[in-house]
Tab-separated table of N, CA and C in Angstrom:
chain	number	residue	atom	x	y	z
A	1	MET	N	22.453	-18.385	-16.625
A	1	MET	CA	21.220	-18.013	-15.956
A	1	MET	C	20.076	-18.136	-16.947
A	2	GLY	N	19.032	-18.828	-16.527
A	2	GLY	CA	17.904	-19.034	-17.409
A	2	GLY	C	17.047	-17.793	-17.558
A	3	ASN	N	16.251	-17.796	-18.624
A	3	ASN	CA	15.362	-16.663	-18.902
A	3	ASN	C	14.354	-16.471	-17.769
A	4	GLN	N	13.820	-17.569	-17.216
A	4	GLN	CA	12.852	-17.461	-16.127
A	4	GLN	C	13.483	-16.777	-14.920
A	5	HIS	N	14.728	-17.137	-14.595
A	5	HIS	CA	15.408	-16.527	-13.445
A	5	HIS	C	15.622	-15.034	-13.684
A	6	ARG	N	15.982	-14.651	-14.913
A	6	ARG	CA	16.139	-13.225	-15.242
A	6	ARG	C	14.823	-12.493	-15.070
A	7	ASN	N	13.724	-13.123	-15.480
A	7	ASN	CA	12.409	-12.498	-15.328
A	7	ASN	C	12.041	-12.334	-13.850
A	8	VAL	N	12.318	-13.329	-13.048
A	8	VAL	CA	12.059	-13.235	-11.607
A	8	VAL	C	12.879	-12.095	-11.021
A	9	ASP	N	14.154	-12.032	-11.370
A	9	ASP	CA	15.016	-10.957	-10.866
A	9	ASP	C	14.489	-9.591	-11.280
A	10	ALA	N	14.064	-9.463	-12.526
A	10	ALA	CA	13.579	-8.176	-13.032
A	10	ALA	C	12.309	-7.742	-12.303
A	11	VAL	N	11.378	-8.653	-12.100
A	11	VAL	CA	10.127	-8.309	-11.422
A	11	VAL	C	10.397	-8.027	-9.947
A	12	ARG	N	11.236	-8.837	-9.313
A	12	ARG	CA	11.580	-8.575	-7.904
A	12	ARG	C	12.240	-7.207	-7.768
A	13	ASP	N	13.141	-6.870	-8.692
A	13	ASP	CA	13.802	-5.564	-8.657
A	13	ASP	C	12.806	-4.432	-8.878
A	14	GLU	N	11.831	-4.640	-9.746
A	14	GLU	CA	10.780	-3.642	-9.963
A	14	GLU	C	9.981	-3.426	-8.674
A	15	ILE	N	9.668	-4.513	-7.995
A	15	ILE	CA	8.918	-4.421	-6.745
A	15	ILE	C	9.738	-3.700	-5.684
A	16	THR	N	10.995	-4.074	-5.519
A	16	THR	CA	11.802	-3.441	-4.469
A	16	THR	C	12.074	-1.972	-4.790
A	17	SER	N	12.166	-1.625	-6.058
A	17	SER	CA	12.311	-0.211	-6.430
A	17	SER	C	11.046	0.569	-6.091
A	18	ALA	N	9.895	-0.044	-6.336
A	18	ALA	CA	8.628	0.607	-6.000
A	18	ALA	C	8.486	0.756	-4.487
A	19	ILE	N	8.927	-0.235	-3.739
A	19	ILE	CA	8.896	-0.143	-2.273
A	19	ILE	C	9.788	1.011	-1.819
A	20	ALA	N	10.959	1.133	-2.427
A	20	ALA	CA	11.876	2.226	-2.070
A	20	ALA	C	11.244	3.585	-2.349
A	21	GLU	N	10.493	3.699	-3.446
A	21	GLU	CA	9.825	4.959	-3.749
A	21	GLU	C	8.744	5.262	-2.712
A	22	VAL	N	7.985	4.248	-2.326
A	22	VAL	CA	6.966	4.438	-1.288
A	22	VAL	C	7.638	4.908	0.000
A	23	ARG	N	8.740	4.271	0.358
A	23	ARG	CA	9.458	4.642	1.586
A	23	ARG	C	9.947	6.089	1.506
A	24	SER	N	10.494	6.461	0.378
A	24	SER	CA	11.017	7.813	0.194
A	24	SER	C	9.919	8.864	0.343
A	25	VAL	N	8.784	8.630	-0.307
A	25	VAL	CA	7.655	9.562	-0.205
A	25	VAL	C	7.148	9.594	1.235
A	26	ALA	N	7.063	8.448	1.873
A	26	ALA	CA	6.589	8.392	3.256
A	26	ALA	C	7.518	9.178	4.180
A	27	GLN	N	8.810	9.084	3.949
A	27	GLN	CA	9.753	9.856	4.768
A	27	GLN	C	9.555	11.350	4.557
A	28	LEU	N	9.396	11.766	3.307
A	28	LEU	CA	9.175	13.184	3.019
A	28	LEU	C	7.890	13.700	3.651
A	29	GLU	N	6.886	12.832	3.722
A	29	GLU	CA	5.585	13.219	4.261
A	29	GLU	C	5.439	12.895	5.754
A	30	HIS	N	6.514	12.404	6.358
A	30	HIS	CA	6.518	12.050	7.782
A	30	HIS	C	5.412	11.041	8.110
A	31	ASP	N	5.241	10.085	7.214
A	31	ASP	CA	4.229	9.040	7.368
A	31	ASP	C	4.922	7.788	7.931
A	32	VAL	N	5.001	7.739	9.246
A	32	VAL	CA	5.725	6.671	9.929
A	32	VAL	C	5.111	5.304	9.647
A	33	GLN	N	3.795	5.216	9.631
A	33	GLN	CA	3.141	3.932	9.394
A	33	GLN	C	3.490	3.380	8.013
A	34	ARG	N	3.446	4.221	6.993
A	34	ARG	CA	3.775	3.760	5.647
A	34	ARG	C	5.270	3.411	5.540
A	35	GLN	N	6.128	4.117	6.274
A	35	GLN	CA	7.549	3.771	6.299
A	35	GLN	C	7.740	2.377	6.889
A	36	ARG	N	7.058	2.102	7.978
A	36	ARG	CA	7.151	0.773	8.616
A	36	ARG	C	6.611	-0.310	7.692
A	37	THR	N	5.547	0.006	7.010
A	37	THR	CA	4.990	-0.957	6.068
A	37	THR	C	5.971	-1.227	4.939
A	38	ALA	N	6.623	-0.185	4.437
A	38	ALA	CA	7.632	-0.366	3.382
A	38	ALA	C	8.778	-1.244	3.889
A	39	ASP	N	9.184	-1.059	5.131
A	39	ASP	CA	10.234	-1.914	5.709
A	39	ASP	C	9.780	-3.367	5.743
A	40	TRP	N	8.521	-3.594	6.169
A	40	TRP	CA	7.982	-4.954	6.209
A	40	TRP	C	7.937	-5.550	4.806
A	41	LEU	N	7.476	-4.744	3.848
A	41	LEU	CA	7.394	-5.223	2.465
A	41	LEU	C	8.763	-5.617	1.939
A	42	ASP	N	9.756	-4.789	2.203
A	42	ASP	CA	11.119	-5.083	1.755
A	42	ASP	C	11.567	-6.463	2.228
A	43	LYS	N	11.300	-6.762	3.477
A	43	LYS	CA	11.721	-8.051	4.052
A	43	LYS	C	11.047	-9.233	3.364
A	44	GLN	N	9.870	-9.027	2.809
A	44	GLN	CA	9.149	-10.117	2.143
A	44	GLN	C	9.856	-10.575	0.869
A	45	PHE	N	10.702	-9.725	0.304
A	45	PHE	CA	11.318	-10.028	-0.986
A	45	PHE	C	12.817	-10.329	-0.896
A	46	VAL	N	13.366	-10.318	0.321
A	46	VAL	CA	14.772	-10.664	0.511
A	46	VAL	C	14.961	-12.146	0.192
A	47	GLY	N	15.898	-12.448	-0.663
A	47	GLY	CA	16.214	-13.830	-1.001
A	47	GLY	C	15.250	-14.497	-1.959
A	48	VAL	N	14.257	-13.788	-2.432
A	48	VAL	CA	13.304	-14.369	-3.384
A	48	VAL	C	14.006	-14.549	-4.718
A	49	ASP	N	14.036	-15.801	-5.194
A	49	ASP	CA	14.738	-16.041	-6.455
A	49	ASP	C	14.036	-17.042	-7.359
A	50	ASP	N	12.776	-17.352	-7.048
A	50	ASP	CA	12.020	-18.234	-7.943
A	50	ASP	C	10.585	-17.728	-8.046
A	51	ALA	N	9.927	-18.109	-9.115
A	51	ALA	CA	8.588	-17.600	-9.412
A	51	ALA	C	7.557	-17.947	-8.336
A	52	PRO	N	7.500	-19.181	-7.825
A	52	PRO	CA	6.492	-19.483	-6.805
A	52	PRO	C	6.653	-18.631	-5.537
A	53	THR	N	7.888	-18.429	-5.097
A	53	THR	CA	8.138	-17.627	-3.906
A	53	THR	C	7.808	-16.163	-4.162
A	54	LEU	N	8.113	-15.688	-5.354
A	54	LEU	CA	7.778	-14.309	-5.722
A	54	LEU	C	6.269	-14.120	-5.742
A	55	ARG	N	5.559	-15.067	-6.339
A	55	ARG	CA	4.087	-14.973	-6.366
A	55	ARG	C	3.513	-14.949	-4.959
A	56	GLU	N	4.031	-15.802	-4.078
A	56	GLU	CA	3.543	-15.872	-2.703
A	56	GLU	C	3.817	-14.562	-1.957
A	57	ALA	N	5.020	-14.024	-2.088
A	57	ALA	CA	5.363	-12.761	-1.415
A	57	ALA	C	4.515	-11.615	-1.949
A	58	ALA	N	4.304	-11.580	-3.262
A	58	ALA	CA	3.493	-10.518	-3.863
A	58	ALA	C	2.043	-10.622	-3.410
A	59	ALA	N	1.506	-11.835	-3.346
A	59	ALA	CA	0.124	-12.020	-2.889
A	59	ALA	C	-0.022	-11.582	-1.438
A	60	SER	N	0.947	-11.910	-0.614
A	60	SER	CA	0.921	-11.489	0.786
A	60	SER	C	0.969	-9.967	0.889
A	61	ALA	N	1.837	-9.351	0.110
A	61	ALA	CA	1.959	-7.893	0.128
A	61	ALA	C	0.689	-7.224	-0.369
A	62	LEU	N	0.033	-7.821	-1.332
A	62	LEU	CA	-1.205	-7.248	-1.861
A	62	LEU	C	-2.340	-7.277	-0.842
A	63	SER	N	-2.200	-8.068	0.207
A	63	SER	CA	-3.232	-8.102	1.242
A	63	SER	C	-3.340	-6.763	1.969
A	64	LEU	N	-2.346	-5.893	1.806
A	64	LEU	CA	-2.377	-4.574	2.431
A	64	LEU	C	-3.287	-3.602	1.695
A	65	TYR	N	-3.660	-3.949	0.462
A	65	TYR	CA	-4.527	-3.082	-0.328
A	65	TYR	C	-5.984	-3.367	0.029
A	66	GLY	N	-6.814	-2.376	-0.087
A	66	GLY	CA	-8.226	-2.589	0.201
A	66	GLY	C	-8.945	-1.278	0.407
A	67	GLY	N	-9.954	-1.313	1.237
A	67	GLY	CA	-10.820	-0.151	1.425
A	67	GLY	C	-10.238	0.930	2.304
A	68	ASN	N	-11.098	1.669	2.936
A	68	ASN	CA	-10.728	2.794	3.781
A	68	ASN	C	-9.698	2.394	4.835
A	69	GLY	N	-8.687	3.230	5.007
A	69	GLY	CA	-7.666	2.954	6.009
A	69	GLY	C	-6.615	1.971	5.552
A	70	SER	N	-6.676	1.531	4.321
A	70	SER	CA	-5.704	0.567	3.826
A	70	SER	C	-4.440	1.289	3.368
A	71	PHE	N	-3.471	0.508	2.983
A	71	PHE	CA	-2.211	1.047	2.489
A	71	PHE	C	-2.441	1.940	1.273
A	72	SER	N	-3.434	1.624	0.469
A	72	SER	CA	-3.681	2.398	-0.750
A	72	SER	C	-4.490	3.662	-0.487
A	73	ASP	N	-4.900	3.885	0.753
A	73	ASP	CA	-5.643	5.084	1.120
A	73	ASP	C	-4.634	6.214	1.328
A	74	VAL	N	-4.400	7.022	0.285
A	74	VAL	CA	-3.342	8.026	0.305
A	74	VAL	C	-3.915	9.434	0.312
A	75	GLY	N	-3.079	10.397	0.720
A	75	GLY	CA	-3.551	11.753	0.832
A	75	GLY	C	-2.925	12.742	-0.135
A	76	THR	N	-1.858	12.334	-0.836
A	76	THR	CA	-1.196	13.252	-1.759
A	76	THR	C	-0.989	12.580	-3.112
A	77	ALA	N	-0.769	13.400	-4.117
A	77	ALA	CA	-0.507	12.863	-5.462
A	77	ALA	C	0.775	12.036	-5.478
A	78	GLU	N	1.776	12.466	-4.732
A	78	GLU	CA	3.043	11.731	-4.686
A	78	GLU	C	2.854	10.347	-4.078
A	79	SER	N	2.109	10.302	-2.975
A	79	SER	CA	1.824	9.007	-2.347
A	79	SER	C	1.006	8.126	-3.275
A	80	ALA	N	0.021	8.707	-3.918
A	80	ALA	CA	-0.822	7.941	-4.830
A	80	ALA	C	0.008	7.338	-5.953
A	81	HIS	N	0.912	8.114	-6.521
A	81	HIS	CA	1.763	7.609	-7.603
A	81	HIS	C	2.633	6.456	-7.113
A	82	ALA	N	3.274	6.636	-5.960
A	82	ALA	CA	4.157	5.597	-5.425
A	82	ALA	C	3.389	4.324	-5.101
A	83	VAL	N	2.233	4.462	-4.476
A	83	VAL	CA	1.436	3.291	-4.095
A	83	VAL	C	0.860	2.606	-5.336
A	84	ASP	N	0.426	3.384	-6.321
A	84	ASP	CA	-0.077	2.780	-7.568
A	84	ASP	C	1.024	2.007	-8.282
A	85	GLN	N	2.214	2.582	-8.329
A	85	GLN	CA	3.357	1.909	-8.967
A	85	GLN	C	3.669	0.605	-8.236
A	86	LEU	N	3.641	0.646	-6.916
A	86	LEU	CA	3.876	-0.562	-6.131
A	86	LEU	C	2.790	-1.602	-6.408
A	87	GLY	N	1.556	-1.180	-6.455
A	87	GLY	CA	0.461	-2.112	-6.734
A	87	GLY	C	0.626	-2.796	-8.075
A	88	ARG	N	1.000	-2.039	-9.095
A	88	ARG	CA	1.226	-2.639	-10.428
A	88	ARG	C	2.352	-3.666	-10.379
A	89	ALA	N	3.445	-3.321	-9.704
A	89	ALA	CA	4.581	-4.241	-9.608
A	89	ALA	C	4.198	-5.511	-8.852
A	90	LEU	N	3.451	-5.352	-7.764
A	90	LEU	CA	3.031	-6.523	-6.988
A	90	LEU	C	2.081	-7.412	-7.781
A	91	ARG	N	1.167	-6.809	-8.530
A	91	ARG	CA	0.258	-7.622	-9.362
A	91	ARG	C	1.051	-8.371	-10.432
A	92	ARG	N	2.077	-7.751	-10.983
A	92	ARG	CA	2.922	-8.431	-11.963
A	92	ARG	C	3.631	-9.615	-11.299
A	93	GLY	N	4.121	-9.401	-10.079
A	93	GLY	CA	4.776	-10.486	-9.345
A	93	GLY	C	3.834	-11.614	-8.997
A	94	ARG	N	2.619	-11.264	-8.650
A	94	ARG	CA	1.629	-12.283	-8.274
A	94	ARG	C	1.266	-13.171	-9.464
A	95	THR	N	1.284	-12.628	-10.651
A	95	THR	CA	0.851	-13.388	-11.833
A	95	THR	C	2.026	-13.904	-12.660
A	96	LEU	N	3.235	-13.710	-12.208
A	96	LEU	CA	4.421	-14.127	-12.956
A	96	LEU	C	4.347	-15.616	-13.308
A	97	PHE	N	4.404	-15.895	-14.575
A	97	PHE	CA	4.430	-17.260	-15.123
A	97	PHE	C	3.151	-18.047	-14.914
A	98	PHE	N	2.062	-17.382	-14.591
A	98	PHE	CA	0.792	-18.097	-14.619
A	98	PHE	C	0.430	-18.352	-16.065
A	99	PRO	N	-0.175	-19.473	-16.355
A	99	PRO	CA	-0.544	-19.736	-17.742
A	99	PRO	C	-1.619	-18.746	-18.219
A	100	VAL	N	-1.545	-18.395	-19.473
A	100	VAL	CA	-2.540	-17.524	-20.087
A	100	VAL	C	-3.575	-18.401	-20.735
A	101	TRP	N	-4.850	-18.223	-20.400
A	101	TRP	CA	-5.915	-19.072	-20.944
A	101	TRP	C	-6.526	-18.463	-22.129
């Protein structure tokens, strides 16, 4: 297994772990919408095993972030932590193997 493939696996695993944390917090807080969003996010990363596909899935998932009423609009410290962690993981996935200028 090449180093690039290991890096893709590691970043994808980081993203799916962050999604699981968001789902867990959403379940505890009875936030059905965020639970459904976590389910949708999970599906975006099933079978992802190369950098271009990971970048595309992460960019699509990041479209959920934004202003008022967005996925990142949270009401508790626990939700904020989970969503921030997910955002960091998705940004890492989006930029995986982009050249550094």
